[in-house]
Amino acid sequence: MQDTELKIIAFFLNNKAIGVKTSTGIEKSDLVVCNADFPYAVKNLIKDKYYKDEYTDEKLAKMKYTCSTFTMNLGLKKEIPELAVHNIYLGKKFKEGIEAAFTGAVPENPSLYIYCPSRIDRSMVKNGGECLNLMLRVPNLLFKEISWNNTDMELLTNKILKELENIPCLEDIEENILYKNYVSPLDMESKFNAYAGTAFGLSPTLTQTNYFRPHYRLSSADNLYFVGNSVHPGPGISLVLNSSKIVAEEILSSKFH
Ligand SMILES: Cc1cc2nc3c(=O)[nH]c(=O)nc-3n(C[C@H](O)[C@H](O)[C@H](O)COP(=O)(O)OP(=O)(O)OC[C@H]3O[C@@H](n4cnc5c(N)ncnc54)[C@H](O)[C@@H]3O)c2cc1C
């Protein structure tokens, strides 16, 4: 769905998905493939409890979730040839810093992934300079310690910029910023419907991995398939691609072939 928001997955009475309801009306279809985050979809897009299978709101609330991310995008007026396309910056007390996202905190000295695509693609910066995408792992919205309001954002962006000044070629980063925006866990939840604003969906813990992860189909509903982060086989681009391959093969080998 590009310009329309999926509102509900609709079913026939005989346990079959027959289409979806969107912001512009009802779309009938032979089958439905849902790429929205599984816990979000089951909680919000399936209204009838029967079709949720074991995934009641209570069960979803008890499951384990991955962290979220805070992403800052910067347009800089200065070129920084010292940067590579992919850069990893390790802050002080790296282990504590990485664990902070799972205790509801933001580390004092954040470690950062710094992506600088303009190093190999100058068309991204028409008037010269550099564009950066900075990523920090942060707690998901199930942790209530951070409210992600404007004050929290200001504190966090300042903390990140201060940390960046430790990198020799970025000491003067602040005075070179032409453009700045960010994507917070709240944006992940409201713009992308990620359950609890997570970046990677359900945690791949032992009891939520492989066969124990939600399957691509609920036993209560035929013709409804799920792909993505939170279903089998797991999170991350390569596994998500695998999940869509599995679903595509399943559909092709079914009566729709
Ligand atoms: C900052 C960041 C960095 C990452 N880095 C890496 C990395 O380096 N390597 C890696 O392997 N993985 C990485 N990941 C994880 C990877 O991006 C995800 O695992 C993957 O994108 C999940 O794919 P998906 O199809 O499940 O979900 P998405 O890519 O989120 O796609 C789901 C789509 O469904 C749409 N949608 C949701 N609800 C509705 C609705 N009701 N109606 C219509 N559309 C809807 C959403 O808007 C979204 O476009 C990263 C994630 C983040 C956030």
PDB file of N, CA and C in Angstrom, residues 137-221:
ATOM      1  N   ARG A 137      21.573   2.764  18.970  1.00  0.00           N
ATOM      2  CA  ARG A 137      20.550   1.854  19.499  1.00  0.00           C
ATOM      3  C   ARG A 137      19.999   2.433  20.795  1.00  0.00           C
ATOM      4  N   VAL A 138      18.694   2.484  20.900  1.00  0.00           N
ATOM      5  CA  VAL A 138      18.055   3.072  22.088  1.00  0.00           C
ATOM      6  C   VAL A 138      16.927   2.161  22.569  1.00  0.00           C
ATOM      7  N   PRO A 139      16.420   2.384  23.799  1.00  0.00           N
ATOM      8  CA  PRO A 139      15.333   1.537  24.299  1.00  0.00           C
ATOM      9  C   PRO A 139      14.074   1.658  23.444  1.00  0.00           C
ATOM     10  N   ASN A 140      13.328   0.560  23.361  1.00  0.00           N
ATOM     11  CA  ASN A 140      12.035   0.644  22.665  1.00  0.00           C
ATOM     12  C   ASN A 140      10.998   1.294  23.588  1.00  0.00           C
ATOM     13  N   LEU A 141       9.789   1.473  23.082  1.00  0.00           N
ATOM     14  CA  LEU A 141       8.790   2.254  23.831  1.00  0.00           C
ATOM     15  C   LEU A 141       8.147   1.477  24.987  1.00  0.00           C
ATOM     16  N   LEU A 142       8.532   0.203  25.154  1.00  0.00           N
ATOM     17  CA  LEU A 142       8.030  -0.530  26.325  1.00  0.00           C
ATOM     18  C   LEU A 142       8.734  -0.018  27.579  1.00  0.00           C
ATOM     19  N   PHE A 143       9.911   0.575  27.394  1.00  0.00           N
ATOM     20  CA  PHE A 143      10.600   1.234  28.512  1.00  0.00           C
ATOM     21  C   PHE A 143      10.032   2.643  28.629  1.00  0.00           C
ATOM     22  N   LYS A 144       9.636   3.007  29.841  1.00  0.00           N
ATOM     23  CA  LYS A 144       8.971   4.306  30.016  1.00  0.00           C
ATOM     24  C   LYS A 144       9.915   5.392  30.526  1.00  0.00           C
ATOM     25  N   GLU A 145      11.201   5.034  30.685  1.00  0.00           N
ATOM     26  CA  GLU A 145      12.156   5.995  31.265  1.00  0.00           C
ATOM     27  C   GLU A 145      12.351   7.236  30.387  1.00  0.00           C
ATOM     28  N   ILE A 146      12.197   7.064  29.075  1.00  0.00           N
ATOM     29  CA  ILE A 146      12.411   8.200  28.160  1.00  0.00           C
ATOM     30  C   ILE A 146      11.081   8.501  27.473  1.00  0.00           C
ATOM     31  N   SER A 147      10.692   9.798  27.449  1.00  0.00           N
ATOM     32  CA  SER A 147       9.389  10.091  26.821  1.00  0.00           C
ATOM     33  C   SER A 147       9.533  10.544  25.363  1.00  0.00           C
ATOM     34  N   TRP A 148      10.749  10.768  24.918  1.00  0.00           N
ATOM     35  CA  TRP A 148      11.020  11.165  23.534  1.00  0.00           C
ATOM     36  C   TRP A 148      10.319  12.471  23.163  1.00  0.00           C
ATOM     37  N   ASN A 149      10.202  13.360  24.148  1.00  0.00           N
ATOM     38  CA  ASN A 149       9.656  14.687  23.844  1.00  0.00           C
ATOM     39  C   ASN A 149      10.792  15.591  23.327  1.00  0.00           C
ATOM     40  N   ASN A 150      10.451  16.841  23.032  1.00  0.00           N
ATOM     41  CA  ASN A 150      11.447  17.735  22.432  1.00  0.00           C
ATOM     42  C   ASN A 150      12.682  17.907  23.311  1.00  0.00           C
ATOM     43  N   THR A 151      12.466  17.954  24.623  1.00  0.00           N
ATOM     44  CA  THR A 151      13.620  18.129  25.528  1.00  0.00           C
ATOM     45  C   THR A 151      14.532  16.904  25.452  1.00  0.00           C
ATOM     46  N   ASP A 152      13.925  15.703  25.473  1.00  0.00           N
ATOM     47  CA  ASP A 152      14.727  14.471  25.373  1.00  0.00           C
ATOM     48  C   ASP A 152      15.532  14.455  24.072  1.00  0.00           C
ATOM     49  N   MET A 153      14.872  14.888  22.994  1.00  0.00           N
ATOM     50  CA  MET A 153      15.529  14.873  21.674  1.00  0.00           C
ATOM     51  C   MET A 153      16.704  15.844  21.643  1.00  0.00           C
ATOM     52  N   GLU A 154      16.469  17.008  22.213  1.00  0.00           N
ATOM     53  CA  GLU A 154      17.507  18.051  22.249  1.00  0.00           C
ATOM     54  C   GLU A 154      18.725  17.525  23.017  1.00  0.00           C
ATOM     55  N   LEU A 155      18.454  16.918  24.197  1.00  0.00           N
ATOM     56  CA  LEU A 155      19.551  16.388  25.020  1.00  0.00           C
ATOM     57  C   LEU A 155      20.317  15.317  24.259  1.00  0.00           C
ATOM     58  N   LEU A 156      19.576  14.436  23.592  1.00  0.00           N
ATOM     59  CA  LEU A 156      20.219  13.327  22.900  1.00  0.00           C
ATOM     60  C   LEU A 156      21.017  13.804  21.679  1.00  0.00           C
ATOM     61  N   THR A 157      20.430  14.700  20.899  1.00  0.00           N
ATOM     62  CA  THR A 157      21.174  15.171  19.711  1.00  0.00           C
ATOM     63  C   THR A 157      22.449  15.919  20.153  1.00  0.00           C
ATOM     64  N   ASN A 158      22.332  16.708  21.235  1.00  0.00           N
ATOM     65  CA  ASN A 158      23.526  17.414  21.725  1.00  0.00           C
ATOM     66  C   ASN A 158      24.593  16.428  22.196  1.00  0.00           C
ATOM     67  N   LYS A 159      24.127  15.362  22.866  1.00  0.00           N
ATOM     68  CA  LYS A 159      25.061  14.350  23.363  1.00  0.00           C
ATOM     69  C   LYS A 159      25.789  13.687  22.196  1.00  0.00           C
ATOM     70  N   ILE A 160      25.047  13.373  21.142  1.00  0.00           N
ATOM     71  CA  ILE A 160      25.651  12.728  19.969  1.00  0.00           C
ATOM     72  C   ILE A 160      26.658  13.668  19.293  1.00  0.00           C
ATOM     73  N   LEU A 161      26.257  14.936  19.126  1.00  0.00           N
ATOM     74  CA  LEU A 161      27.152  15.890  18.463  1.00  0.00           C
ATOM     75  C   LEU A 161      28.433  16.087  19.282  1.00  0.00           C
ATOM     76  N   LYS A 162      28.274  16.145  20.610  1.00  0.00           N
ATOM     77  CA  LYS A 162      29.438  16.306  21.507  1.00  0.00           C
ATOM     78  C   LYS A 162      30.378  15.111  21.330  1.00  0.00           C
ATOM     79  N   GLU A 163      29.791  13.909  21.268  1.00  0.00           N
ATOM     80  CA  GLU A 163      30.592  12.687  21.120  1.00  0.00           C
ATOM     81  C   GLU A 163      31.334  12.690  19.788  1.00  0.00           C
ATOM     82  N   LEU A 164      30.658  13.171  18.752  1.00  0.00           N
ATOM     83  CA  LEU A 164      31.274  13.192  17.420  1.00  0.00           C
ATOM     84  C   LEU A 164      32.504  14.096  17.380  1.00  0.00           C
ATOM     85  N   GLU A 165      32.503  15.106  18.252  1.00  0.00           N
ATOM     86  CA  GLU A 165      33.648  16.035  18.267  1.00  0.00           C
ATOM     87  C   GLU A 165      34.942  15.341  18.683  1.00  0.00           C
ATOM     88  N   ASN A 166      34.818  14.100  19.248  1.00  0.00           N
ATOM     89  CA  ASN A 166      36.021  13.323  19.596  1.00  0.00           C
ATOM     90  C   ASN A 166      36.685  12.734  18.368  1.00  0.00           C
ATOM     91  N   ILE A 167      35.972  12.713  17.253  1.00  0.00           N
ATOM     92  CA  ILE A 167      36.536  12.127  16.026  1.00  0.00           C
ATOM     93  C   ILE A 167      37.302  13.239  15.298  1.00  0.00           C
ATOM     94  N   PRO A 168      38.606  13.023  15.059  1.00  0.00           N
ATOM     95  CA  PRO A 168      39.458  14.108  14.529  1.00  0.00           C
ATOM     96  C   PRO A 168      38.857  14.901  13.370  1.00  0.00           C
ATOM     97  N   CYS A 169      38.227  14.259  12.392  1.00  0.00           N
ATOM     98  CA  CYS A 169      37.735  15.051  11.248  1.00  0.00           C
ATOM     99  C   CYS A 169      36.368  15.696  11.526  1.00  0.00           C
ATOM    100  N   LEU A 170      35.802  15.441  12.704  1.00  0.00           N
ATOM    101  CA  LEU A 170      34.449  15.968  12.984  1.00  0.00           C
ATOM    102  C   LEU A 170      34.418  16.947  14.163  1.00  0.00           C
ATOM    103  N   GLU A 171      35.592  17.479  14.551  1.00  0.00           N
ATOM    104  CA  GLU A 171      35.633  18.371  15.730  1.00  0.00           C
ATOM    105  C   GLU A 171      34.716  19.577  15.548  1.00  0.00           C
ATOM    106  N   ASP A 172      34.588  20.053  14.293  1.00  0.00           N
ATOM    107  CA  ASP A 172      33.809  21.274  14.063  1.00  0.00           C
ATOM    108  C   ASP A 172      32.457  20.952  13.390  1.00  0.00           C
ATOM    109  N   ILE A 173      31.953  19.765  13.669  1.00  0.00           N
ATOM    110  CA  ILE A 173      30.745  19.317  12.959  1.00  0.00           C
ATOM    111  C   ILE A 173      29.569  20.281  13.164  1.00  0.00           C
ATOM    112  N   GLU A 174      29.419  20.779  14.406  1.00  0.00           N
ATOM    113  CA  GLU A 174      28.231  21.568  14.719  1.00  0.00           C
ATOM    114  C   GLU A 174      28.132  22.821  13.839  1.00  0.00           C
ATOM    115  N   GLU A 175      29.284  23.480  13.638  1.00  0.00           N
ATOM    116  CA  GLU A 175      29.219  24.728  12.845  1.00  0.00           C
ATOM    117  C   GLU A 175      29.087  24.469  11.348  1.00  0.00           C
ATOM    118  N   ASN A 176      29.133  23.190  10.945  1.00  0.00           N
ATOM    119  CA  ASN A 176      29.010  22.855   9.518  1.00  0.00           C
ATOM    120  C   ASN A 176      27.658  22.266   9.151  1.00  0.00           C
ATOM    121  N   ILE A 177      26.741  22.247  10.128  1.00  0.00           N
ATOM    122  CA  ILE A 177      25.442  21.611   9.852  1.00  0.00           C
ATOM    123  C   ILE A 177      24.532  22.576   9.088  1.00  0.00           C
ATOM    124  N   LEU A 178      24.068  22.124   7.918  1.00  0.00           N
ATOM    125  CA  LEU A 178      23.116  22.914   7.126  1.00  0.00           C
ATOM    126  C   LEU A 178      21.695  22.402   7.336  1.00  0.00           C
ATOM    127  N   TYR A 179      21.601  21.099   7.601  1.00  0.00           N
ATOM    128  CA  TYR A 179      20.278  20.458   7.710  1.00  0.00           C
ATOM    129  C   TYR A 179      20.353  19.366   8.770  1.00  0.00           C
ATOM    130  N   LYS A 180      19.291  19.240   9.549  1.00  0.00           N
ATOM    131  CA  LYS A 180      19.285  18.199  10.597  1.00  0.00           C
ATOM    132  C   LYS A 180      17.855  17.696  10.782  1.00  0.00           C
ATOM    133  N   ASN A 181      17.663  16.397  10.775  1.00  0.00           N
ATOM    134  CA  ASN A 181      16.380  15.851  11.219  1.00  0.00           C
ATOM    135  C   ASN A 181      16.620  14.499  11.872  1.00  0.00           C
ATOM    136  N   TYR A 182      15.587  13.952  12.503  1.00  0.00           N
ATOM    137  CA  TYR A 182      15.799  12.645  13.140  1.00  0.00           C
ATOM    138  C   TYR A 182      14.558  11.769  13.111  1.00  0.00           C
ATOM    139  N   VAL A 183      14.822  10.487  13.325  1.00  0.00           N
ATOM    140  CA  VAL A 183      13.741   9.488  13.422  1.00  0.00           C
ATOM    141  C   VAL A 183      13.874   8.852  14.799  1.00  0.00           C
ATOM    142  N   SER A 184      12.854   9.033  15.629  1.00  0.00           N
ATOM    143  CA  SER A 184      12.900   8.526  17.001  1.00  0.00           C
ATOM    144  C   SER A 184      12.061   7.251  17.107  1.00  0.00           C
ATOM    145  N   PRO A 185      12.118   6.556  18.241  1.00  0.00           N
ATOM    146  CA  PRO A 185      11.247   5.379  18.417  1.00  0.00           C
ATOM    147  C   PRO A 185       9.765   5.735  18.232  1.00  0.00           C
ATOM    148  N   LEU A 186       9.375   6.952  18.621  1.00  0.00           N
ATOM    149  CA  LEU A 186       7.977   7.360  18.432  1.00  0.00           C
ATOM    150  C   LEU A 186       7.626   7.413  16.945  1.00  0.00           C
ATOM    151  N   ASP A 187       8.585   7.895  16.125  1.00  0.00           N
ATOM    152  CA  ASP A 187       8.362   7.912  14.669  1.00  0.00           C
ATOM    153  C   ASP A 187       8.274   6.495  14.117  1.00  0.00           C
ATOM    154  N   MET A 188       9.113   5.612  14.650  1.00  0.00           N
ATOM    155  CA  MET A 188       9.094   4.210  14.178  1.00  0.00           C
ATOM    156  C   MET A 188       7.708   3.618  14.428  1.00  0.00           C
ATOM    157  N   GLU A 189       7.126   3.994  15.566  1.00  0.00           N
ATOM    158  CA  GLU A 189       5.792   3.472  15.898  1.00  0.00           C
ATOM    159  C   GLU A 189       4.715   4.148  15.050  1.00  0.00           C
ATOM    160  N   SER A 190       4.765   5.491  14.984  1.00  0.00           N
ATOM    161  CA  SER A 190       3.648   6.185  14.331  1.00  0.00           C
ATOM    162  C   SER A 190       3.743   6.178  12.804  1.00  0.00           C
ATOM    163  N   LYS A 191       4.966   6.231  12.250  1.00  0.00           N
ATOM    164  CA  LYS A 191       5.078   6.277  10.781  1.00  0.00           C
ATOM    165  C   LYS A 191       5.118   4.903  10.150  1.00  0.00           C
ATOM    166  N   PHE A 192       5.733   3.924  10.849  1.00  0.00           N
ATOM    167  CA  PHE A 192       5.921   2.606  10.227  1.00  0.00           C
ATOM    168  C   PHE A 192       5.129   1.501  10.933  1.00  0.00           C
ATOM    169  N   ASN A 193       4.384   1.877  11.967  1.00  0.00           N
ATOM    170  CA  ASN A 193       3.592   0.891  12.717  1.00  0.00           C
ATOM    171  C   ASN A 193       4.439  -0.237  13.305  1.00  0.00           C
ATOM    172  N   ALA A 194       5.657   0.085  13.701  1.00  0.00           N
ATOM    173  CA  ALA A 194       6.490  -0.912  14.371  1.00  0.00           C
ATOM    174  C   ALA A 194       5.998  -1.024  15.815  1.00  0.00           C
ATOM    175  N   TYR A 195       5.640  -2.239  16.239  1.00  0.00           N
ATOM    176  CA  TYR A 195       5.135  -2.463  17.606  1.00  0.00           C
ATOM    177  C   TYR A 195       6.188  -1.948  18.596  1.00  0.00           C
ATOM    178  N   ALA A 196       5.774  -1.093  19.508  1.00  0.00           N
ATOM    179  CA  ALA A 196       6.661  -0.490  20.522  1.00  0.00           C
ATOM    180  C   ALA A 196       7.847   0.265  19.904  1.00  0.00           C
ATOM    181  N   GLY A 197       7.715   0.618  18.630  1.00  0.00           N
ATOM    182  CA  GLY A 197       8.775   1.393  17.977  1.00  0.00           C
ATOM    183  C   GLY A 197      10.081   0.633  17.807  1.00  0.00           C
ATOM    184  N   THR A 198      10.016  -0.715  17.799  1.00  0.00           N
ATOM    185  CA  THR A 198      11.283  -1.461  17.695  1.00  0.00           C
ATOM    186  C   THR A 198      11.871  -1.333  16.291  1.00  0.00           C
ATOM    187  N   ALA A 199      13.183  -1.562  16.208  1.00  0.00           N
ATOM    188  CA  ALA A 199      13.853  -1.490  14.897  1.00  0.00           C
ATOM    189  C   ALA A 199      13.891  -2.851  14.225  1.00  0.00           C
ATOM    190  N   PHE A 200      13.777  -3.932  15.024  1.00  0.00           N
ATOM    191  CA  PHE A 200      13.984  -5.272  14.459  1.00  0.00           C
ATOM    192  C   PHE A 200      12.865  -6.246  14.841  1.00  0.00           C
ATOM    193  N   GLY A 201      11.754  -5.735  15.357  1.00  0.00           N
ATOM    194  CA  GLY A 201      10.601  -6.595  15.685  1.00  0.00           C
ATOM    195  C   GLY A 201      10.811  -7.450  16.911  1.00  0.00           C
ATOM    196  N   LEU A 202      10.220  -8.644  16.887  1.00  0.00           N
ATOM    197  CA  LEU A 202      10.340  -9.557  18.025  1.00  0.00           C
ATOM    198  C   LEU A 202      11.793  -9.984  18.216  1.00  0.00           C
ATOM    199  N   SER A 203      12.225 -10.103  19.466  1.00  0.00           N
ATOM    200  CA  SER A 203      13.599 -10.545  19.738  1.00  0.00           C
ATOM    201  C   SER A 203      13.783 -11.986  19.282  1.00  0.00           C
ATOM    202  N   PRO A 204      14.932 -12.280  18.674  1.00  0.00           N
ATOM    203  CA  PRO A 204      15.182 -13.679  18.318  1.00  0.00           C
ATOM    204  C   PRO A 204      15.730 -14.467  19.511  1.00  0.00           C
ATOM    205  N   THR A 205      14.990 -14.507  20.623  1.00  0.00           N
ATOM    206  CA  THR A 205      15.413 -15.288  21.790  1.00  0.00           C
ATOM    207  C   THR A 205      15.168 -16.766  21.473  1.00  0.00           C
ATOM    208  N   LEU A 206      15.688 -17.660  22.329  1.00  0.00           N
ATOM    209  CA  LEU A 206      15.557 -19.103  22.056  1.00  0.00           C
ATOM    210  C   LEU A 206      14.095 -19.495  21.817  1.00  0.00           C
ATOM    211  N   THR A 207      13.207 -18.968  22.641  1.00  0.00           N
ATOM    212  CA  THR A 207      11.800 -19.379  22.525  1.00  0.00           C
ATOM    213  C   THR A 207      11.027 -18.547  21.493  1.00  0.00           C
ATOM    214  N   GLN A 208      11.722 -17.627  20.845  1.00  0.00           N
ATOM    215  CA  GLN A 208      11.056 -16.839  19.793  1.00  0.00           C
ATOM    216  C   GLN A 208      11.824 -16.928  18.477  1.00  0.00           C
ATOM    217  N   THR A 209      12.597 -17.998  18.354  1.00  0.00           N
ATOM    218  CA  THR A 209      13.401 -18.098  17.132  1.00  0.00           C
ATOM    219  C   THR A 209      12.975 -19.305  16.305  1.00  0.00           C
ATOM    220  N   ASN A 210      13.351 -19.301  15.035  1.00  0.00           N
ATOM    221  CA  ASN A 210      13.053 -20.396  14.120  1.00  0.00           C
ATOM    222  C   ASN A 210      11.611 -20.882  14.250  1.00  0.00           C
ATOM    223  N   TYR A 211      11.436 -22.193  14.543  1.00  0.00           N
ATOM    224  CA  TYR A 211      10.074 -22.743  14.565  1.00  0.00           C
ATOM    225  C   TYR A 211       9.197 -22.041  15.609  1.00  0.00           C
ATOM    226  N   PHE A 212       9.834 -21.543  16.691  1.00  0.00           N
ATOM    227  CA  PHE A 212       9.061 -20.942  17.789  1.00  0.00           C
ATOM    228  C   PHE A 212       8.632 -19.503  17.491  1.00  0.00           C
ATOM    229  N   ARG A 213       9.127 -18.959  16.416  1.00  0.00           N
ATOM    230  CA  ARG A 213       8.713 -17.611  16.016  1.00  0.00           C
ATOM    231  C   ARG A 213       7.319 -17.708  15.395  1.00  0.00           C
ATOM    232  N   PRO A 214       6.536 -16.610  15.400  1.00  0.00           N
ATOM    233  CA  PRO A 214       5.255 -16.687  14.691  1.00  0.00           C
ATOM    234  C   PRO A 214       5.485 -17.167  13.258  1.00  0.00           C
ATOM    235  N   HIS A 215       4.599 -18.064  12.800  1.00  0.00           N
ATOM    236  CA  HIS A 215       4.751 -18.626  11.451  1.00  0.00           C
ATOM    237  C   HIS A 215       4.188 -17.659  10.415  1.00  0.00           C
ATOM    238  N   TYR A 216       4.394 -17.993   9.168  1.00  0.00           N
ATOM    239  CA  TYR A 216       3.908 -17.091   8.112  1.00  0.00           C
ATOM    240  C   TYR A 216       2.402 -17.152   7.948  1.00  0.00           C
ATOM    241  N   ARG A 217       1.766 -18.090   8.658  1.00  0.00           N
ATOM    242  CA  ARG A 217       0.316 -18.187   8.549  1.00  0.00           C
ATOM    243  C   ARG A 217      -0.279 -18.519   9.912  1.00  0.00           C
ATOM    244  N   LEU A 218      -1.424 -17.973  10.201  1.00  0.00           N
ATOM    245  CA  LEU A 218      -2.128 -18.320  11.431  1.00  0.00           C
ATOM    246  C   LEU A 218      -2.993 -19.541  11.128  1.00  0.00           C
ATOM    247  N   SER A 219      -3.123 -20.438  12.112  1.00  0.00           N
ATOM    248  CA  SER A 219      -3.868 -21.667  11.803  1.00  0.00           C
ATOM    249  C   SER A 219      -5.359 -21.390  11.613  1.00  0.00           C
ATOM    250  N   SER A 220      -5.818 -20.253  12.109  1.00  0.00           N
ATOM    251  CA  SER A 220      -7.256 -19.948  12.029  1.00  0.00           C
ATOM    252  C   SER A 220      -7.665 -19.315  10.706  1.00  0.00           C
ATOM    253  N   ALA A 221      -6.696 -18.875   9.902  1.00  0.00           N
ATOM    254  CA  ALA A 221      -7.078 -18.105   8.714  1.00  0.00           C
ATOM    255  C   ALA A 221      -6.326 -18.548   7.469  1.00  0.00           C
TER     256      ALA A 221
END
